[in-house]
Coordinates of C-alpha atoms and ligand atoms in Angstrom, one line a residue:
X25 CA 10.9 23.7 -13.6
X26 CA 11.7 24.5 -17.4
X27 CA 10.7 21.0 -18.9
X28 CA 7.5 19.2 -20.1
X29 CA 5.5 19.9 -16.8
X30 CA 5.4 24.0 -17.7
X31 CA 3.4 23.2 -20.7
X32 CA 0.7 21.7 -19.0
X33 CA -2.4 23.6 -17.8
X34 CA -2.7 21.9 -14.4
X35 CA -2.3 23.5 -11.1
X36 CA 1.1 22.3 -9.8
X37 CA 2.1 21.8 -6.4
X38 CA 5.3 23.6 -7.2
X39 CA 6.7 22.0 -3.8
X40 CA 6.2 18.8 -5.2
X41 CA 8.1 19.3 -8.7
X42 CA 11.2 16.9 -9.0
X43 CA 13.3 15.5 -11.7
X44 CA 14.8 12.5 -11.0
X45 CA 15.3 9.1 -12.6
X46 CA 14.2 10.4 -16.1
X47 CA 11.4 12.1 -15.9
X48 CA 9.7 15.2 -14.2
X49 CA 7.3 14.2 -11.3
X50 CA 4.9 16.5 -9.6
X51 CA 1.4 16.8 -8.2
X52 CA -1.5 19.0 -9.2
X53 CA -4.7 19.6 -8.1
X54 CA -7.5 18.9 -10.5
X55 CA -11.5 19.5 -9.5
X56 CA -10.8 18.5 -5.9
X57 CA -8.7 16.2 -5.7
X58 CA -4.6 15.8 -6.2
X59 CA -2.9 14.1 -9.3
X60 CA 0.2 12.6 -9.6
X61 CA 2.2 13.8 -13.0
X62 CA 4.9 11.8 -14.6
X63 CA 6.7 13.8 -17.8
X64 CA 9.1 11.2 -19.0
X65 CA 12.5 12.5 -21.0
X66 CA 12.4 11.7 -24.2
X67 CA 13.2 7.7 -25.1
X68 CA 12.7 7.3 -21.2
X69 CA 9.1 6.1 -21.5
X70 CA 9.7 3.1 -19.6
X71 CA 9.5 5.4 -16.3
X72 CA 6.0 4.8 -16.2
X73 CA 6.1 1.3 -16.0
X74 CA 4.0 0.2 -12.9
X75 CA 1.8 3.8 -12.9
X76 CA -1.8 3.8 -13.4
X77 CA -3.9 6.4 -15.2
X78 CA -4.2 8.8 -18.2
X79 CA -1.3 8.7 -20.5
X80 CA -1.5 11.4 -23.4
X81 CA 1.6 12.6 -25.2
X82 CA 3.2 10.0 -23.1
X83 CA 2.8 11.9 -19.8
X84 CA 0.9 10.2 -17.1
X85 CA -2.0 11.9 -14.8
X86 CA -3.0 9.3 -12.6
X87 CA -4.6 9.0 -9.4
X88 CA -2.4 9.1 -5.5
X89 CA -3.7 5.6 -5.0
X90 CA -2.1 2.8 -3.0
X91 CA -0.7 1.0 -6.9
X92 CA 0.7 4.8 -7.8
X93 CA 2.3 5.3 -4.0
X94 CA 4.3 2.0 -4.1
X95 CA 5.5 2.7 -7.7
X96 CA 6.6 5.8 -6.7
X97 CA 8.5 5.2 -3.8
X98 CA 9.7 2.1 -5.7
X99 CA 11.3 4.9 -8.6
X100 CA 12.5 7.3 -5.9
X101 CA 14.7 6.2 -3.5
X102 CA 14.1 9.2 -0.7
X103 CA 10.4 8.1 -0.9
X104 CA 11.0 4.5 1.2
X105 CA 11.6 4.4 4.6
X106 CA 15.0 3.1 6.0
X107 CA 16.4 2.1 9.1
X108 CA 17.9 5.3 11.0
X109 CA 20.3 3.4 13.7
X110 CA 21.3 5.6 16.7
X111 CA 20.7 9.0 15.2
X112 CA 18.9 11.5 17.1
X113 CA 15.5 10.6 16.0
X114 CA 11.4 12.0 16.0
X115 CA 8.2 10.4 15.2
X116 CA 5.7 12.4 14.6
X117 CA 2.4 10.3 14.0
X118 CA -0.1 11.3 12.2
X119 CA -3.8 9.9 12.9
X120 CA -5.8 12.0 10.1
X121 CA -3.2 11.4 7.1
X122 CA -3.5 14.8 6.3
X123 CA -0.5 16.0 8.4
X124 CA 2.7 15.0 6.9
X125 CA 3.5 18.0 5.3
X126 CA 3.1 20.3 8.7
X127 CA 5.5 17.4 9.9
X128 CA 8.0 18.2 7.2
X129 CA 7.7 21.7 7.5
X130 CA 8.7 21.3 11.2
X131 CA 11.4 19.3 10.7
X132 CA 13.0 21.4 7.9
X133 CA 12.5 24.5 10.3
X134 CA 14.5 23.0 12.7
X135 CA 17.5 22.0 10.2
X136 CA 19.4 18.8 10.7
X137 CA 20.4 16.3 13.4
X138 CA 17.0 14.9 13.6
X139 CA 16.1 12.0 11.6
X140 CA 12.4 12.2 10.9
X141 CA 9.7 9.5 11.3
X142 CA 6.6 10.7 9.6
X143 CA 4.7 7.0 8.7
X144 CA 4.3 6.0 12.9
X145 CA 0.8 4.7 13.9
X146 CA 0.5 1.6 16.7
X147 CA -2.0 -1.0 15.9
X148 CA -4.3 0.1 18.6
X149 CA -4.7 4.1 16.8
X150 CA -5.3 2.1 13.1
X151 CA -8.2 0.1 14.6
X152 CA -9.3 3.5 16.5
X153 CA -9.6 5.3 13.0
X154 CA -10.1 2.4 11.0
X155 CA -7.1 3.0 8.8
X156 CA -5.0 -0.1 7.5
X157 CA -0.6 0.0 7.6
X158 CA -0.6 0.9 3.9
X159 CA -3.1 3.9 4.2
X160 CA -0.6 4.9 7.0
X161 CA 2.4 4.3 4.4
X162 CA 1.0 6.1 1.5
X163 CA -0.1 9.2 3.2
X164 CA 3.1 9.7 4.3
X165 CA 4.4 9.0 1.1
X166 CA 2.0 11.3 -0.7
X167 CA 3.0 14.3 1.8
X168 CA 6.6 13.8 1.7
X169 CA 6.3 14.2 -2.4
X170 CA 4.1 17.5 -1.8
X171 CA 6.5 18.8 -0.1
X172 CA 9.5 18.0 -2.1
X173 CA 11.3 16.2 1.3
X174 CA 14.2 14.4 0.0
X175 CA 16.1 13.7 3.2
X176 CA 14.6 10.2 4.1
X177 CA 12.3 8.6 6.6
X178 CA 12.2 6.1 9.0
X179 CA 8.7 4.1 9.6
X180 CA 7.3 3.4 13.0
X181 CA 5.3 0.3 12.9
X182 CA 4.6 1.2 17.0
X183 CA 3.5 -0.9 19.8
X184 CA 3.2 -4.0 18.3
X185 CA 2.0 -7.1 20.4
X186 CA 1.4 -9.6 17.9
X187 CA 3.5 -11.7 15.2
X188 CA 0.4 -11.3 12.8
X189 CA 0.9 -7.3 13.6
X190 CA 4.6 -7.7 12.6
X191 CA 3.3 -9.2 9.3
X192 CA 0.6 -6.5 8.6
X193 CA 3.7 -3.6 8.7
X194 CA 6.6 -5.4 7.5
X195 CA 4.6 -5.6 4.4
X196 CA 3.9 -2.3 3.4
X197 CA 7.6 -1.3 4.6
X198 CA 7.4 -0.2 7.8
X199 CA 11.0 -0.1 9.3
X200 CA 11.4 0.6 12.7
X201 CA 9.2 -2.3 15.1
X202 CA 8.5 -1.1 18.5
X203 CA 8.0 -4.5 20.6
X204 CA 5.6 -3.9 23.3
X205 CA 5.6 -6.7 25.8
X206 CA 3.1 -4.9 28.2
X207 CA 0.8 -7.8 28.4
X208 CA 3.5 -9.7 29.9
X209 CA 4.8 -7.2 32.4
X210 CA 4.0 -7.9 35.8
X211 CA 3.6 -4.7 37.5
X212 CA 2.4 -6.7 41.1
X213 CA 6.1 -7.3 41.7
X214 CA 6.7 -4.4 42.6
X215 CA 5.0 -5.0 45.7
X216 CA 5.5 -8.7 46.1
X217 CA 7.1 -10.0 49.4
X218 CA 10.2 -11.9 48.8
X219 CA 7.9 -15.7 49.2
X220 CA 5.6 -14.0 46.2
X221 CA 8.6 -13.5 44.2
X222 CA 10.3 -16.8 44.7
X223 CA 7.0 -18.5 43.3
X224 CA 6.7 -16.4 40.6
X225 CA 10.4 -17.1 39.3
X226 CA 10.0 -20.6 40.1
X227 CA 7.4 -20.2 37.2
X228 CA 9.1 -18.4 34.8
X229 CA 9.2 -19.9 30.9
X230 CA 12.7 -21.3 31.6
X231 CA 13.2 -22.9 28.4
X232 CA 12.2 -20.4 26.5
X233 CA 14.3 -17.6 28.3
X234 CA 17.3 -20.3 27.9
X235 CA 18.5 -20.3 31.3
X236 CA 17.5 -22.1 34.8
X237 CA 16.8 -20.3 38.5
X238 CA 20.3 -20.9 39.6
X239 CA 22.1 -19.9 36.1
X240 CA 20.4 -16.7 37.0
X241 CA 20.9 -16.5 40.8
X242 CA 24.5 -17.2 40.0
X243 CA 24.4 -14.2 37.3
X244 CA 23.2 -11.6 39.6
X245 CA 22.9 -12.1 43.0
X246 CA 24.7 -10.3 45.1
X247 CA 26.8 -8.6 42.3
X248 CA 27.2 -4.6 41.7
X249 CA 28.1 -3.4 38.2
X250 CA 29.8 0.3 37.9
X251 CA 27.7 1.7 34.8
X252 CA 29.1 5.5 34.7
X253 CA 28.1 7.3 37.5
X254 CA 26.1 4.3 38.3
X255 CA 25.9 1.6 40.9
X256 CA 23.7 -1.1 40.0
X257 CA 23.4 -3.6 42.9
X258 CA 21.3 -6.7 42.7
X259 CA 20.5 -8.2 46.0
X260 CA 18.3 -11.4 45.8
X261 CA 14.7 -9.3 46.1
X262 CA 16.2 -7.0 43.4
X263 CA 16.9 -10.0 40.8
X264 CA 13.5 -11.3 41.5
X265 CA 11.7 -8.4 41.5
X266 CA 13.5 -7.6 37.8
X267 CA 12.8 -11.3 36.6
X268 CA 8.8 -11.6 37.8
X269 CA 8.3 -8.5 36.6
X270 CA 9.9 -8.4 33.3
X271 CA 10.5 -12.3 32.6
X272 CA 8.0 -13.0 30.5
X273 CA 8.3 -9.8 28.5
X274 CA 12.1 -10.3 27.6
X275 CA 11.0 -14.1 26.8
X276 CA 8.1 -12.3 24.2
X277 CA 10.5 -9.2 23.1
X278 CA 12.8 -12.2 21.7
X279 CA 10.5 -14.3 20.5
X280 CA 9.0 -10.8 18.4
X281 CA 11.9 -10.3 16.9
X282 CA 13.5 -13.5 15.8
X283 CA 10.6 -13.7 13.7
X284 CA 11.1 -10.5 12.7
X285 CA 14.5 -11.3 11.6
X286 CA 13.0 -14.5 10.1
X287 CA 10.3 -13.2 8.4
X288 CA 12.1 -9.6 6.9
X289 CA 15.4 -11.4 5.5
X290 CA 17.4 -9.2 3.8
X291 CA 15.6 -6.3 4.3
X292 CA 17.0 -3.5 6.7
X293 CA 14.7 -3.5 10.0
X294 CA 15.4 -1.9 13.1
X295 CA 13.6 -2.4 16.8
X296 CA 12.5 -0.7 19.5
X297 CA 11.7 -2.3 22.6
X298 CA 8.7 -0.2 24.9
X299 CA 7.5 -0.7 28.5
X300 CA 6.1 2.5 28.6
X301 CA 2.6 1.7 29.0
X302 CA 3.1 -0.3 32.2
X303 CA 2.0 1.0 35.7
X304 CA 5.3 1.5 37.4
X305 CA 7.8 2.2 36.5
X306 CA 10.9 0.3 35.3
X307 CA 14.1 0.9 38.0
X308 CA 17.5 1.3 36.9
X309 CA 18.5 -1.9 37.8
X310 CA 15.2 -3.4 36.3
X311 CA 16.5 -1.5 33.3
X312 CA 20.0 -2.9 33.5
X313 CA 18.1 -6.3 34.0
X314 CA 16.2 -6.4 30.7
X315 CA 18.9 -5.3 28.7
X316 CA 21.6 -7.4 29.9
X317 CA 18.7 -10.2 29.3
X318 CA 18.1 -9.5 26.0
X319 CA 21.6 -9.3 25.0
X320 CA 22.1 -12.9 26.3
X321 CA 19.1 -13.7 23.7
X322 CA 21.1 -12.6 21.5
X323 CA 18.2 -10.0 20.5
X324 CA 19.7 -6.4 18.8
X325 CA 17.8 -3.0 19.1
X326 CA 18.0 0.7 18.5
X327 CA 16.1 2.3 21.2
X328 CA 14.2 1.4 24.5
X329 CA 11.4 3.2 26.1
X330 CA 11.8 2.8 29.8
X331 CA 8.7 3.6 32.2
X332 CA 10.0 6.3 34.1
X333 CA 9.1 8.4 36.7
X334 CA 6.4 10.6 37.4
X335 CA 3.8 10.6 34.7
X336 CA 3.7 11.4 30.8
X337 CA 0.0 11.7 30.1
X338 CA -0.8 12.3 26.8
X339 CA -1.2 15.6 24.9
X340 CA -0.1 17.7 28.6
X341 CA 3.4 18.1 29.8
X342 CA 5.6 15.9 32.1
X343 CA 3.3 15.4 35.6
X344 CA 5.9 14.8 38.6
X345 CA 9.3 16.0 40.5
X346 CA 11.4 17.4 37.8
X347 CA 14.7 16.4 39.9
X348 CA 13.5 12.7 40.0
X349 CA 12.8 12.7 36.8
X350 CA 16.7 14.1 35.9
X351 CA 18.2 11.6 37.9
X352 CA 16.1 9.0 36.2
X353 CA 16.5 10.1 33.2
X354 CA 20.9 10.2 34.0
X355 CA 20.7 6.7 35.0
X356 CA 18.6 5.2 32.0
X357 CA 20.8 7.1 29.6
X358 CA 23.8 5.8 31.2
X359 CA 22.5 2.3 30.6
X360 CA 21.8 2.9 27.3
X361 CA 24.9 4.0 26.7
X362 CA 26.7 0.7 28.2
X363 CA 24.2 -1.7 26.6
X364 CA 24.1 -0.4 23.2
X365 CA 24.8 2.2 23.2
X366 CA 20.9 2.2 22.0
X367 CA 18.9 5.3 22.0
X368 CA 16.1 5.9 25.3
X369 CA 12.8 6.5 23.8
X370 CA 10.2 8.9 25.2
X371 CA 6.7 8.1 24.2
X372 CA 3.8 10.0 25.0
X373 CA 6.2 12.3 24.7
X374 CA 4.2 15.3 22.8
X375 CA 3.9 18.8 25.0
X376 CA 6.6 17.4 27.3
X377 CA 8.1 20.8 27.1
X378 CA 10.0 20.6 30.6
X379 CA 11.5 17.3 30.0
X380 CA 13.1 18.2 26.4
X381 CA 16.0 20.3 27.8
X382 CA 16.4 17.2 30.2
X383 CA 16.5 14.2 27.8
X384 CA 19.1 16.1 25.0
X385 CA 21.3 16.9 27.6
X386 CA 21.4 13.8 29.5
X387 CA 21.0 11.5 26.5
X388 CA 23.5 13.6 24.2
X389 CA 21.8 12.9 21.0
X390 CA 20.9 8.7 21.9
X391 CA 17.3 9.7 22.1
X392 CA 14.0 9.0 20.0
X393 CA 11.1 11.4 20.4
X394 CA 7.3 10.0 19.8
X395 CA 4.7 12.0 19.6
X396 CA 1.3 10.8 18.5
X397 CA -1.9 12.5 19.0
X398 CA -1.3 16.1 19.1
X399 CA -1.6 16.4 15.3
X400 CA -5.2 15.7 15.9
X401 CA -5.4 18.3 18.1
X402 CA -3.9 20.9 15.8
X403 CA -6.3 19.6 13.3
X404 CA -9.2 20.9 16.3
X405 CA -7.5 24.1 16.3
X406 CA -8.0 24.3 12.5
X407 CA -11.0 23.7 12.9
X408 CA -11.7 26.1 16.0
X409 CA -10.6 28.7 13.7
X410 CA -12.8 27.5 10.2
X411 CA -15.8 26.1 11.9
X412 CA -16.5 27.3 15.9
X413 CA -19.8 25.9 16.0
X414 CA -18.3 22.5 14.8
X415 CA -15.4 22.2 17.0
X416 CA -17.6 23.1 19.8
X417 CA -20.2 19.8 19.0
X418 CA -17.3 18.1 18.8
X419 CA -15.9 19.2 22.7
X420 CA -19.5 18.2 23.8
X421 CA -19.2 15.2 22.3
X422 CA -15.7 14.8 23.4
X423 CA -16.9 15.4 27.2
X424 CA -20.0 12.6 26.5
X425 CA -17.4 9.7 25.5
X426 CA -14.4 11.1 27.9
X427 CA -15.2 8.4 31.0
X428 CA -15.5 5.5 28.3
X429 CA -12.6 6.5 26.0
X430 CA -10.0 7.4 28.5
X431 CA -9.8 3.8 29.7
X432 CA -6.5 2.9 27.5
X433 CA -4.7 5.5 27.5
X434 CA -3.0 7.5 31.5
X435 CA -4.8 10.8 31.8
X436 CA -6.0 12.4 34.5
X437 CA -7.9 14.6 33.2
X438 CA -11.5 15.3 35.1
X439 CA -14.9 16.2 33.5
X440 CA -15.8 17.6 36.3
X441 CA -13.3 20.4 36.2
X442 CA -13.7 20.8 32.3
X443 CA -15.6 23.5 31.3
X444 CA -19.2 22.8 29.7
X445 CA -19.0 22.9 25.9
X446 CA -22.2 25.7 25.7
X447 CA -20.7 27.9 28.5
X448 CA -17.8 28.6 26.1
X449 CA -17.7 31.8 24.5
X450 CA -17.0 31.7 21.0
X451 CA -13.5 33.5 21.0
X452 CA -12.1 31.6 23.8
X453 CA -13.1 27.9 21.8
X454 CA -9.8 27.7 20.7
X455 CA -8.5 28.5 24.3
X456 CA -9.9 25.2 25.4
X457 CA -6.8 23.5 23.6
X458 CA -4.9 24.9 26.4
X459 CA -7.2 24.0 29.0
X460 CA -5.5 20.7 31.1
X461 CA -8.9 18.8 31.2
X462 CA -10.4 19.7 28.1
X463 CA -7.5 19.4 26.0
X464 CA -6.7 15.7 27.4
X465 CA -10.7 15.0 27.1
X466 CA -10.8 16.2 23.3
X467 CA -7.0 13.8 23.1
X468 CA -8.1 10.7 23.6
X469 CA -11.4 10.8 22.1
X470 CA -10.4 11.4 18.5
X471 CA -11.3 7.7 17.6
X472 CA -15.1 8.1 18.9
X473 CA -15.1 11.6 17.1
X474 CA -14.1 10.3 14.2
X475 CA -16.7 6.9 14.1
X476 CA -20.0 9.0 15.3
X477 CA -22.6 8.5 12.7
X478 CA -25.8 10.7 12.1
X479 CA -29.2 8.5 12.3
X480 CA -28.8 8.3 8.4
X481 CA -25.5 6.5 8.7
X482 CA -23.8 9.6 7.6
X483 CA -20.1 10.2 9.5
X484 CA -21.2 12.9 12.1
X485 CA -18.1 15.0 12.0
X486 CA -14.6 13.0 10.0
X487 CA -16.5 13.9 6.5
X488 CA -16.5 17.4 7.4
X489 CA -13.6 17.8 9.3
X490 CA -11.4 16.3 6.5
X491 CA -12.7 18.6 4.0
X492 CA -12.3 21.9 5.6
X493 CA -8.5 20.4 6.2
X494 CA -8.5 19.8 2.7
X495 CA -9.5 22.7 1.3
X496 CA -6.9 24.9 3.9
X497 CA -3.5 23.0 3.9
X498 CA -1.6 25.7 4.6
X499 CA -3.9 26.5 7.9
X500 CA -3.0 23.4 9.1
X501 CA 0.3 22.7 8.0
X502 CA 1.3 26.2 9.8
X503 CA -0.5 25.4 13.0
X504 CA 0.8 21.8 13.2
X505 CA 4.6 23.4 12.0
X506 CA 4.4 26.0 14.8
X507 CA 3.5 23.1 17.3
X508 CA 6.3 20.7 16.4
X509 CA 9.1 23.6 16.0
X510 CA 8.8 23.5 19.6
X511 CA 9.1 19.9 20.4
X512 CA 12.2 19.5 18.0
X513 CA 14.0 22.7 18.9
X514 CA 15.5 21.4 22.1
X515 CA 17.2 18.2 20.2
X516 CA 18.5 20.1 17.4
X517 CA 22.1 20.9 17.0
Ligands
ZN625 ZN1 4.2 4.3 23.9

């Protein structure tokens, strides 16, 4: 860059160095920490209108705090999150805040057809590292401007349960709700004799799902519907099985997002609807079920995260029959396709590395990936590689809180069969990342890991761990590129 920035004896991000809406904007590193630089053009001075800090010969050094990450993506456009619609899509969460830039790098490795999603966190993972929507927001924000991405975002305010967690996202500018109705899923139908059912239905929140018992006997019993390849028949056990299970859900997903509508106005805002995290999972026809429901509610969406078969733990690739799976994954896709067409979301869907050929074939391009906590884990591999004795307290700690922290979260993962943190040798530390058991032990224990305290109150491993990331971006940014190159590869076209 030739303008106002060169003359300045700050270390530059060079990635970062743009000239857009009058003025030069860049980051630099100063003592430890990173600077955001505004050069204005000449009689453009009002560019710094809304920035905080130093202002000498009219150019700005100012901190990346939350006041100087809204300006920003308030000045440049690429900086806000936007809806994406039905284009082939990835989130990519990051727990730390540190990992946006690996993200990025991953994303432009691949090239295009996939729409990134680099702000994604779900209520449950903020609480878990104490971290607040806009701290999700602006790190994002802070490492798409490092690295110069100028291709757009989408931002995943995931598994929401609550109205009050709709408000705490749409705030800060999240985009893309995913509705999770799990609470209200009723997994016991699936076993429920046909009496069990009928009681159930009998119950159902009528009113609020705008319809009566007969209005939806009359809609679906003993019909067939041609979707595709498909042949979705709904005898009377199959209707009620669909409504006890998912009644109440469809009755919450529409409830969710009127006031979504309500509340975000004319802002662009986009939903996904999850049922993932339930503990069977969702038939075709259950599928065909909530989506013909939800259409009758009049509710809209972009993608839908069916349960499906077999098992998607987290952090390990797909657990099950592969050729189930493929037909399940035909048959949801198909649906999709007639509803919407609306894209089928995989969540938990990091490492999957057998199912990816599977879902961009089947799906052809109507597909969302999430992926979630493997960042973290590329942050332990960092580490493994800066700090063994570190990483290793953390494994043992990791094994300690394992029984505890797993309960939330489908792993299968046995302590018993991971190896003890001191009979590790050194070298083969970072071999426990590929280690089934350990790797899901040190997955879903990143919130403990990142709480611990020493007796003095001190953090007992987060202050640490950020700092070495810190002070070696490039380490991790090149682990977490390699590891996402391979989860994006197979949806690129
Ligand atoms: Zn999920």
């Amino acid at each position: 860059m030739s303008g106002r920035l060169s003359t300045l004896s700050l270390q530059f991000l060079p990635t970062s160095k743009v000239e857009a809406a009058s003025a030069e904007w860049a980051l630099a590193r100063e003592g430890g920490t990173t600077k955001l630089v505004i050069a204005p053009k000449a009689g453009a001075e009002a560019a710094l209108a809304g920035f905080e800090g130093d202002r000498s010969d009219g150019i700005l050094v100012g901190p990346t705090s939350p006041g100087n990450a809204a300006a920003l993506r308030s000045r440049l456009a690429w900086l806000r999150p936007r809806t994406l619609d039905t284009q082939t899509s990835a989130g990519l969460g990051d727990r730390l805040g540190l990992a946006t830039p690996g993200h990025v790098r991953a994303v432009r490795r691949v090239g295009g057809g996939i729409a990134p999603i680099f702000p994604q966190q779900s209520i449950r993972e903020m609480a878990r590292t104490n971290r607040t929507p806009v701290e999700v927001m602006d790190d994002a924000t802070w490492g798409m401007f490092a690295e110069g991405w100028k291709d757009g975002t989408g931002a995943d305010a995931d598994h929401l349960k609550t109205t009050e967690d709709i408000d705490a996202t749409l705030a800060v500018g999240f985009t893309f709700f995913t509705i999770d109705p799990s609470a209200h899923v009723d997994s016991g139908a699936d076993t429920d004799d046909l009496a069990t059912l009928r009681t159930k239905v009998a119950a159902l929140p009528w009113a609020e799902l705008e319809d009566s018992e007969a209005g939806l006997r009359k809609r679906y019993v003993g019909q067939s519907f041609t979707v595709e390849h498909l042949r979705v028949a709904f005898d009377e056990a199959v209707v009620l099985r669909a409504a006890a299970k998912y009644g109440k859900a469809v009755s919450h997903v529409a409830k969710m997002s009127r006031y979504l509508l309500k509340t975000a106005g004319t802002r662009p805002v986009e939903l996904e609807v999850s049922v993932d995290e339930t503990d069977t999972p969702t038939s075709p026809a259950e599928h065909y079920w909530v989506a013909s429901e939800l259409r009758r509610l009049g509710v809209a969406w972009v993608s839908l995260a069916p349960r499906f078969v077999g098992r998607f733990e987290k952090g390990v690739d797909y657990i099950g029959n592969l050729d189930e799976l493929e037909t399940d994954v035909a048959a949801h896709a198909a649906i999709a396709r007639h509803f919407g067409p609306y894209k089928l979301s995989l969540h938990s869907g990091s490492d999957k590395f057998s199912v990816y050929p599977i879902a961009a074939r089947l799906a052809k391009g109507l597909v969302h990936l999430k992926t979630a906590g493997t960042s973290y884990l590329e942050a332990l591999r960092t580490l493994a590689a800066l700090d063994p004795g570190m990483f290793r307290a953390i494994y043992a700690f990791a094994r300690e809180r394992y029984d505890t922290d797993k309960a939330t979260y489908h792993v299968s993962a046995e302590l018993a069969k991971a190896p003890a943190a001191a009979a590790v040798p050194e070298s083969e530390l970072p071999g426990l990342l590929e280690h089934f058991h350990a790797r899901e032990i040190l997955h879903v224990t990143f919130g403990s890991v990142l709480k611990e305290t020493n007796p003095d109150g001190s953090l007992r491993f987060k202050d640490r761990l950020f700092s070495l990331l810190r002070a070696n971006p490039e380490s991790y940014a090149a682990n977490l590129e390699k590891h996402f190159v391979k989860h994006l590869q197979p949806f690129a076209r």
